[in-house]
Short mmCIF file of C-alpha atoms and ligand atoms in Angstrom, two decimals:
data_model
loop_
_atom_site.label_atom_id
_atom_site.label_comp_id
_atom_site.label_asym_id
_atom_site.label_seq_id
_atom_site.Cartn_x
_atom_site.Cartn_y
_atom_site.Cartn_z
CA MET A 1 0.00 0.00 0.00
CA LYS A 2 1.14 3.53 -0.76
CA LEU A 3 1.41 5.44 2.50
CA THR A 4 1.97 9.19 2.30
CA GLY A 5 2.64 9.42 6.02
CA VAL A 6 1.71 8.46 9.54
CA GLU A 7 0.34 10.67 12.28
CA LEU A 8 0.97 10.02 15.99
CA ARG A 9 -1.75 11.74 17.97
CA ARG A 10 -2.02 11.96 21.76
CA ILE A 11 -5.45 12.34 23.30
CA GLU A 12 -6.75 12.51 26.87
CA MET A 13 -10.13 11.01 27.67
CA PRO A 14 -11.54 11.58 31.19
CA LEU A 15 -13.23 8.49 32.68
CA VAL A 16 -16.75 8.71 34.12
CA ALA A 17 -15.32 7.27 37.37
CA PRO A 18 -11.85 6.24 38.56
CA PHE A 19 -10.96 2.64 37.63
CA ARG A 20 -8.86 0.89 40.27
CA THR A 21 -6.95 -2.36 39.77
CA SER A 22 -4.36 -4.18 41.88
CA PHE A 23 -1.66 -2.08 40.17
CA GLY A 24 -3.12 1.42 40.09
CA THR A 25 -5.98 3.82 39.49
CA THR A 26 -6.85 5.46 36.17
CA THR A 27 -8.91 8.67 36.07
CA VAL A 28 -7.95 9.97 32.65
CA ARG A 29 -7.13 7.61 29.81
CA GLU A 30 -4.09 8.89 27.93
CA VAL A 31 -4.21 7.33 24.49
CA LEU A 32 -1.83 7.28 21.53
CA LEU A 33 -3.65 7.09 18.19
CA VAL A 34 -1.92 6.17 14.96
CA ARG A 35 -3.33 7.43 11.65
CA ALA A 36 -2.06 5.80 8.44
CA VAL A 37 -2.66 8.02 5.43
CA THR A 38 -2.82 6.84 1.80
CA PRO A 39 -3.98 8.82 -1.26
CA GLY A 40 -7.31 6.96 -1.22
CA ALA A 41 -8.10 6.37 2.46
CA GLU A 42 -6.84 6.80 5.97
CA GLY A 43 -6.88 4.26 8.77
CA TRP A 44 -6.81 4.45 12.56
CA GLY A 45 -5.11 2.34 15.18
CA GLU A 46 -5.41 2.76 18.95
CA CYS A 47 -2.37 1.93 21.06
CA VAL A 48 -3.54 0.28 24.30
CA ALA A 49 -0.51 1.18 26.42
CA ASP A 50 -1.19 3.07 29.65
CA ALA A 51 0.62 6.25 30.69
CA SER A 52 2.74 4.21 33.14
CA PRO A 53 4.35 0.78 32.65
CA LEU A 54 2.30 -0.97 35.37
CA TYR A 55 0.03 -3.36 33.46
CA SER A 56 3.00 -4.28 31.23
CA SER A 57 6.41 -2.84 30.37
CA GLU A 58 4.95 -0.61 27.64
CA TYR A 59 3.77 2.96 28.23
CA VAL A 60 2.49 5.76 26.02
CA ASP A 61 5.69 7.82 25.69
CA GLY A 62 7.72 4.67 25.06
CA CYS A 63 5.32 3.56 22.33
CA ALA A 64 5.45 6.96 20.64
CA ASP A 65 9.25 6.87 20.79
CA VAL A 66 9.66 3.38 19.32
CA LEU A 67 7.10 4.15 16.61
CA ARG A 68 8.81 7.40 15.65
CA ARG A 69 12.37 6.09 15.73
CA PHE A 70 12.12 2.47 14.62
CA LEU A 71 8.73 1.11 13.59
CA VAL A 72 7.44 3.84 11.27
CA PRO A 73 10.85 4.19 9.50
CA ALA A 74 10.97 0.40 8.95
CA ILE A 75 7.55 0.59 7.31
CA ALA A 76 8.44 3.69 5.28
CA ALA A 77 11.40 1.76 3.85
CA ARG A 78 9.00 -0.82 2.35
CA PRO A 79 6.73 1.12 -0.02
CA ASP A 80 4.63 -1.87 -1.12
CA LEU A 81 4.13 -3.37 2.31
CA ARG A 82 0.66 -4.71 2.97
CA PRO A 83 -0.83 -4.99 6.47
CA ASP A 84 -0.30 -8.75 6.63
CA GLY A 85 3.44 -8.19 6.10
CA VAL A 86 3.84 -5.63 8.87
CA ALA A 87 4.56 -8.06 11.72
CA ALA A 88 7.44 -9.70 9.82
CA VAL A 89 9.00 -6.34 8.89
CA LEU A 90 8.81 -5.18 12.52
CA ALA A 91 9.99 -8.50 14.01
CA PRO A 92 13.68 -7.44 14.25
CA VAL A 93 12.56 -4.88 16.87
CA LYS A 94 12.18 -6.91 20.07
CA GLY A 95 9.01 -6.59 22.11
CA HIS A 96 6.98 -3.34 21.86
CA ARG A 97 3.91 -5.31 20.90
CA MET A 98 1.39 -2.60 21.76
CA ALA A 99 3.18 -0.10 19.54
CA LYS A 100 3.43 -2.65 16.71
CA ALA A 101 -0.25 -3.54 17.07
CA ALA A 102 -1.26 0.11 16.72
CA ILE A 103 0.55 0.74 13.43
CA GLU A 104 -0.60 -2.61 12.01
CA ALA A 105 -4.20 -1.79 12.96
CA ALA A 106 -4.01 1.63 11.30
CA MET A 107 -2.65 0.12 8.08
CA LEU A 108 -5.24 -2.65 8.17
CA ASP A 109 -8.04 -0.10 8.56
CA ALA A 110 -6.73 1.99 5.65
CA GLN A 111 -6.30 -1.05 3.37
CA LEU A 112 -9.75 -2.44 4.21
CA ARG A 113 -11.36 0.95 3.56
CA LEU A 114 -9.65 0.97 0.14
CA ASP A 115 -10.90 -2.56 -0.50
CA GLY A 116 -14.41 -1.88 0.85
CA VAL A 117 -14.15 -4.79 3.31
CA SER A 118 -15.07 -4.72 7.00
CA LEU A 119 -12.50 -5.69 9.63
CA ALA A 120 -14.95 -8.27 10.98
CA GLY A 121 -15.16 -9.84 7.52
CA ARG A 122 -11.38 -9.77 7.12
CA LEU A 123 -10.78 -11.47 10.48
CA GLY A 124 -13.42 -14.17 9.96
CA ALA A 125 -16.32 -13.02 12.12
CA VAL A 126 -19.37 -15.27 12.20
CA ARG A 127 -21.72 -13.12 14.35
CA ASP A 128 -23.30 -9.72 13.88
CA ARG A 129 -23.40 -8.90 17.59
CA VAL A 130 -21.34 -9.99 20.59
CA PRO A 131 -22.28 -10.72 24.22
CA CYS A 132 -20.75 -8.26 26.67
CA GLY A 133 -19.35 -8.32 30.15
CA VAL A 134 -18.10 -5.50 32.34
CA SER A 135 -14.99 -5.14 34.46
CA VAL A 136 -15.66 -3.65 37.90
CA GLY A 137 -12.78 -1.95 39.67
CA ILE A 138 -11.71 -2.30 43.29
CA MET A 139 -13.88 -0.06 45.48
CA ASP A 140 -13.52 1.56 48.89
CA SER A 141 -16.40 -0.46 50.36
CA LEU A 142 -18.70 -3.41 49.69
CA PRO A 143 -21.87 -1.22 49.49
CA GLU A 144 -20.18 0.85 46.74
CA LEU A 145 -19.26 -2.32 44.88
CA LEU A 146 -22.78 -3.74 45.15
CA ASP A 147 -24.25 -0.47 43.86
CA ALA A 148 -21.93 -0.55 40.87
CA VAL A 149 -22.71 -4.19 40.06
CA ASP A 150 -26.44 -3.51 40.49
CA GLY A 151 -26.22 -0.70 37.95
CA TYR A 152 -24.36 -2.83 35.40
CA LEU A 153 -26.77 -5.75 35.75
CA ASP A 154 -29.63 -3.27 35.25
CA GLU A 155 -27.98 -2.09 32.04
CA GLY A 156 -27.99 -5.68 30.85
CA TYR A 157 -24.37 -6.80 31.12
CA LEU A 158 -24.24 -10.59 30.76
CA ARG A 159 -21.16 -11.18 32.88
CA ILE A 160 -19.48 -9.38 35.79
CA LYS A 161 -15.73 -9.34 36.36
CA LEU A 162 -14.45 -8.15 39.72
CA LYS A 163 -10.94 -6.81 40.03
CA ILE A 164 -9.30 -8.41 43.07
CA GLU A 165 -6.13 -8.10 45.14
CA PRO A 166 -4.99 -9.50 48.48
CA GLY A 167 -7.46 -8.12 51.04
CA TRP A 168 -10.21 -7.63 48.41
CA ASP A 169 -11.10 -11.07 47.07
CA VAL A 170 -13.32 -13.52 48.97
CA GLU A 171 -15.46 -10.84 50.67
CA PRO A 172 -16.46 -8.92 47.53
CA VAL A 173 -17.15 -12.17 45.66
CA ARG A 174 -19.27 -13.48 48.54
CA ALA A 175 -21.14 -10.17 48.76
CA VAL A 176 -21.95 -10.18 45.04
CA ARG A 177 -23.10 -13.82 45.14
CA GLU A 178 -25.27 -13.22 48.22
CA ARG A 179 -26.91 -10.14 46.75
CA PHE A 180 -27.33 -11.17 43.10
CA GLY A 181 -27.47 -14.97 43.29
CA ASP A 182 -25.71 -17.90 41.69
CA ASP A 183 -26.99 -17.34 38.16
CA VAL A 184 -24.87 -14.24 37.50
CA LEU A 185 -21.86 -15.12 35.35
CA LEU A 186 -19.03 -13.97 37.63
CA GLN A 187 -15.25 -13.95 37.29
CA VAL A 188 -12.29 -12.23 38.93
CA ASP A 189 -9.05 -10.62 37.72
CA ALA A 190 -5.99 -10.23 39.97
CA ASN A 191 -3.58 -8.60 37.49
CA ALA A 192 -0.74 -10.71 38.88
CA ALA A 193 -1.21 -9.59 42.50
CA TYR A 194 -0.74 -13.01 44.14
CA THR A 195 2.00 -15.61 44.56
CA LEU A 196 1.80 -19.36 44.74
CA ALA A 197 1.97 -19.01 48.54
CA ASP A 198 -1.57 -17.57 48.29
CA ALA A 199 -2.96 -20.79 46.76
CA ARG A 200 -4.98 -21.56 49.89
CA GLN A 201 -6.58 -18.10 49.88
CA LEU A 202 -7.38 -18.40 46.15
CA ALA A 203 -8.91 -21.84 46.78
CA ARG A 204 -11.43 -20.09 49.06
CA LEU A 205 -12.95 -18.71 45.84
CA ASP A 206 -13.81 -22.26 44.72
CA GLU A 207 -17.17 -22.32 46.48
CA PHE A 208 -18.50 -19.39 44.43
CA ASP A 209 -18.59 -21.13 41.05
CA LEU A 210 -16.64 -18.48 39.23
CA LEU A 211 -16.21 -18.73 35.47
CA LEU A 212 -12.49 -18.14 35.93
CA VAL A 213 -9.73 -16.41 37.83
CA GLU A 214 -7.69 -14.20 35.51
CA GLN A 215 -3.92 -13.77 35.85
CA PRO A 216 -3.50 -14.60 39.55
CA LEU A 217 0.32 -14.78 39.40
CA ALA A 218 3.20 -12.95 37.71
CA ALA A 219 3.14 -12.67 33.93
CA GLY A 220 6.30 -14.68 33.33
CA ASP A 221 5.32 -17.52 35.61
CA LEU A 222 3.61 -20.20 33.53
CA ARG A 223 5.03 -23.01 35.65
CA ARG A 224 3.54 -21.73 38.89
CA HIS A 225 0.23 -21.01 37.16
CA ALA A 226 0.20 -24.69 36.19
CA GLU A 227 0.81 -25.65 39.82
CA LEU A 228 -1.89 -23.30 41.02
CA ALA A 229 -4.34 -24.68 38.46
CA ARG A 230 -3.92 -28.08 40.12
CA LEU A 231 -4.57 -26.64 43.59
CA ILE A 232 -7.80 -24.74 42.91
CA ARG A 233 -11.06 -25.67 41.20
CA THR A 234 -11.74 -22.29 39.59
CA PRO A 235 -10.43 -22.37 35.99
CA VAL A 236 -7.28 -20.28 35.49
CA CYS A 237 -7.38 -17.76 32.62
CA LEU A 238 -4.26 -15.94 31.46
CA ASP A 239 -4.04 -12.33 30.30
CA GLU A 240 -0.62 -10.68 30.89
CA SER A 241 1.23 -14.01 30.42
CA ILE A 242 0.13 -14.46 26.80
CA GLU A 243 2.03 -12.20 24.39
CA SER A 244 2.11 -14.47 21.34
CA VAL A 245 0.73 -17.65 19.84
CA GLU A 246 3.85 -19.43 21.14
CA ASP A 247 3.07 -18.29 24.70
CA ALA A 248 -0.47 -19.58 24.29
CA ALA A 249 0.80 -22.95 23.04
CA ASP A 250 3.20 -23.24 25.99
CA ALA A 251 0.51 -22.26 28.51
CA ILE A 252 -1.94 -24.81 27.14
CA MET A 253 0.68 -27.56 27.02
CA LEU A 254 1.83 -26.90 30.58
CA GLY A 255 -1.72 -26.73 31.91
CA ALA A 256 -1.07 -23.15 33.07
CA CYS A 257 -4.52 -22.07 31.92
CA SER A 258 -7.72 -23.51 30.52
CA ILE A 259 -9.08 -20.20 29.17
CA VAL A 260 -7.32 -17.31 27.38
CA ASN A 261 -8.08 -13.60 27.45
CA ILE A 262 -7.10 -12.29 24.01
CA LYS A 263 -6.08 -8.63 23.83
CA PRO A 264 -4.83 -7.66 20.37
CA GLY A 265 -2.57 -4.90 21.71
CA ARG A 266 -0.84 -7.21 24.18
CA VAL A 267 -0.06 -9.82 21.50
CA GLY A 268 1.17 -7.44 18.78
CA GLY A 269 -1.94 -7.05 16.68
CA TYR A 270 -5.27 -8.34 15.40
CA LEU A 271 -3.65 -10.84 13.04
CA GLU A 272 -1.69 -12.50 15.87
CA ALA A 273 -4.88 -12.40 17.95
CA VAL A 274 -6.63 -14.42 15.23
CA ARG A 275 -3.79 -16.97 15.27
CA ILE A 276 -4.12 -17.38 19.05
CA HIS A 277 -7.88 -17.79 18.61
CA GLU A 278 -7.26 -20.56 16.06
CA LEU A 279 -4.76 -22.36 18.26
CA CYS A 280 -7.09 -22.22 21.27
CA ARG A 281 -10.00 -23.40 19.17
CA ALA A 282 -8.01 -26.41 18.00
CA HIS A 283 -7.37 -27.27 21.66
CA ASP A 284 -10.95 -26.60 22.81
CA VAL A 285 -9.71 -23.75 24.97
CA PRO A 286 -12.37 -21.03 25.25
CA VAL A 287 -11.23 -17.46 24.58
CA TRP A 288 -12.74 -14.04 25.18
CA CYS A 289 -11.79 -10.55 24.17
CA GLY A 290 -10.15 -8.41 26.82
CA GLY A 291 -10.30 -4.65 27.08
CA MET A 292 -7.91 -1.79 27.77
CA LEU A 293 -10.45 1.01 28.29
CA GLU A 294 -10.46 1.61 24.55
CA THR A 295 -12.10 4.53 22.83
CA GLY A 296 -14.54 3.70 20.03
CA ILE A 297 -11.57 3.12 17.70
CA GLY A 298 -10.11 0.20 19.63
CA ARG A 299 -13.56 -0.93 20.75
CA ALA A 300 -14.78 -1.27 17.15
CA ALA A 301 -11.86 -3.55 16.34
CA ASN A 302 -12.28 -5.59 19.53
CA VAL A 303 -15.96 -6.15 18.80
CA ALA A 304 -15.06 -7.37 15.29
CA LEU A 305 -12.55 -9.82 16.77
CA ALA A 306 -14.98 -11.00 19.45
CA ALA A 307 -17.36 -12.06 16.66
CA LEU A 308 -15.03 -14.93 15.66
CA PRO A 309 -16.34 -18.44 16.40
CA GLY A 310 -13.97 -19.37 19.26
CA PHE A 311 -14.92 -16.35 21.38
CA SER A 312 -17.35 -18.35 23.46
CA LEU A 313 -17.34 -16.24 26.63
CA PRO A 314 -18.57 -12.63 27.01
CA GLY A 315 -15.71 -10.16 26.64
CA ASP A 316 -14.66 -6.94 28.35
CA THR A 317 -16.33 -5.24 25.40
CA SER A 318 -18.51 -2.84 27.36
CA GLY A 319 -20.57 0.01 25.97
CA SER A 320 -18.84 3.37 25.50
CA ASN A 321 -20.68 4.83 28.50
CA ARG A 322 -18.94 2.36 30.84
CA TYR A 323 -15.89 4.59 30.56
CA TYR A 324 -16.67 7.77 28.65
CA ALA A 325 -19.42 10.38 28.87
CA ALA A 326 -18.53 11.23 25.28
CA ASP A 327 -16.64 8.70 23.15
CA LEU A 328 -14.28 9.58 20.34
CA THR A 329 -16.55 7.91 17.78
CA GLU A 330 -20.29 7.39 17.63
CA PRO A 331 -20.86 5.56 20.92
CA PHE A 332 -21.17 1.79 21.20
CA VAL A 333 -24.49 1.19 22.96
CA LEU A 334 -25.36 -1.98 24.83
CA ARG A 335 -28.60 -3.58 23.59
CA ASP A 336 -29.83 -6.74 25.27
CA GLY A 337 -26.37 -7.23 26.73
CA HIS A 338 -24.77 -7.15 23.27
CA LEU A 339 -22.86 -4.74 21.04
CA ASP A 340 -23.43 -4.73 17.30
CA VAL A 341 -20.43 -5.58 15.14
CA PRO A 342 -19.68 -2.67 12.79
CA THR A 343 -20.35 -3.54 9.15
CA GLY A 344 -18.78 -0.63 7.22
CA PRO A 345 -15.38 -0.83 5.50
CA GLY A 346 -12.40 -1.13 7.85
CA LEU A 347 -13.29 -0.35 11.45
CA GLY A 348 -16.68 0.91 10.31
CA VAL A 349 -16.26 3.91 12.62
CA ALA A 350 -13.96 6.94 12.69
CA PRO A 351 -13.22 9.70 15.19
CA LEU A 352 -15.84 12.46 15.27
CA PRO A 353 -13.83 15.51 14.09
CA HIS A 354 -15.04 17.93 16.79
CA ARG A 355 -14.53 15.35 19.52
CA LEU A 356 -11.07 14.47 18.24
CA GLU A 357 -10.17 18.17 18.33
CA GLU A 358 -11.43 18.53 21.92
CA VAL A 359 -9.38 15.68 23.35
CA THR A 360 -6.15 16.06 21.34
CA VAL A 361 -3.11 17.22 23.30
CA ASP A 362 -0.41 16.65 20.68
CA THR A 363 0.03 15.60 17.06
CA GLU A 364 3.09 14.62 15.09
CA TRP A 365 3.17 14.04 11.35
CA ILE A 366 5.76 11.69 9.87
CA ARG A 367 5.93 12.19 6.09
CA PHE A 368 7.08 9.25 3.91
O1 SMG B 401 -11.74 -2.15 28.72
O2 SMG B 401 -13.27 -2.88 30.04
C1 SMG B 401 -12.11 -2.62 29.78
C2 SMG B 401 -11.06 -2.90 30.84
C3 SMG B 401 -11.07 -4.32 31.25
O3 SMG B 401 -10.21 -4.98 33.34
C4 SMG B 401 -9.97 -4.63 32.22
N1 SMG B 401 -8.70 -4.55 31.76
O4 SMG B 401 -6.29 -6.76 33.10
O5 SMG B 401 -8.01 -7.16 31.92
C5 SMG B 401 -7.28 -6.35 32.51
C6 SMG B 401 -7.56 -4.87 32.55
C7 SMG B 401 -6.38 -4.10 32.07
C8 SMG B 401 -6.53 -2.63 32.06
S1 SMG B 401 -6.55 -1.96 33.63
C9 SMG B 401 -6.18 -0.27 33.48
MG1 MG B 402 -6.81 -8.84 32.94
#
């Protein structure tokens, strides 16, 4: 494809409420957007890195730097590069998967708009809407948590995920079960806040029939996840540990997880995400689509991915209003617990120009 240039654009999106996890609290989502410009179309990619390297080693300034200095120049040097060749061209640069995913997504969007094909169609989607869950942050008190869960169930969310950490695990889960009953699909996410020495505490969650416990231990620790999986009944799901299809293969083989959270940014892009989906499907390992508090740009792509056949559990694909009073695109609205998969070419959505202007804090144009 003939790129005329790439824009790196920083935006700041205030959240409707602070979102607290075991590693920190977000009140404003700082997002790096990548815009790939061709003579016939432009495409958008959302980088999912946070402002600080706490979820993973990547962070917004680092992503902008590696894009500017290494990734975009490598792509500029290959004038006929198509989106499905991007990963191989960027492979000599180690790591930096979130940054790589963002430029690949922008090029994919531009190419698909030129071709008149939707991202969902390109990835192999088989559904026109996807079932949605919601991720509920750590709160200051149980009554606050129960109010939040009550509100989300009222809105129609089909699955609740509670963020947990040592000191906030069994009690919030028990409180939600007691108040809302055993039929609610419920799962927890520790963001690596425990060690294997906490196995006994984690086993106390067994009685609550959770769908899964997500990333209880450190990202690099597949072996101990496998040990933990033998000590507790709740299925172990991995998020931070899975950065590639090879990681997923290792985790499945070791018995480190029986479910995988697929986040395209974490694994280096939507095309790698599809490969992980295929591997998991071949092994009968259910997958679901994770979330990184995306704006409508990243959300559109996630919803397209979540429409693939192996995504058999509701994802963290919440409506726009879960995080933003005003989204960057036309908002994604929950209907009957589902979001519609966009059908237009590429992402099927684009930033609303006035909204984009309002939230932009910096732009940088790299001419080819
Ligand atoms: O987009 O709904 C969302 C966020 C879902 O909990 C969520 N994401 O570990 O799965 C996870 C977290 C990572 C982001 S926390 C700032
Ligand atoms: Mg997670």
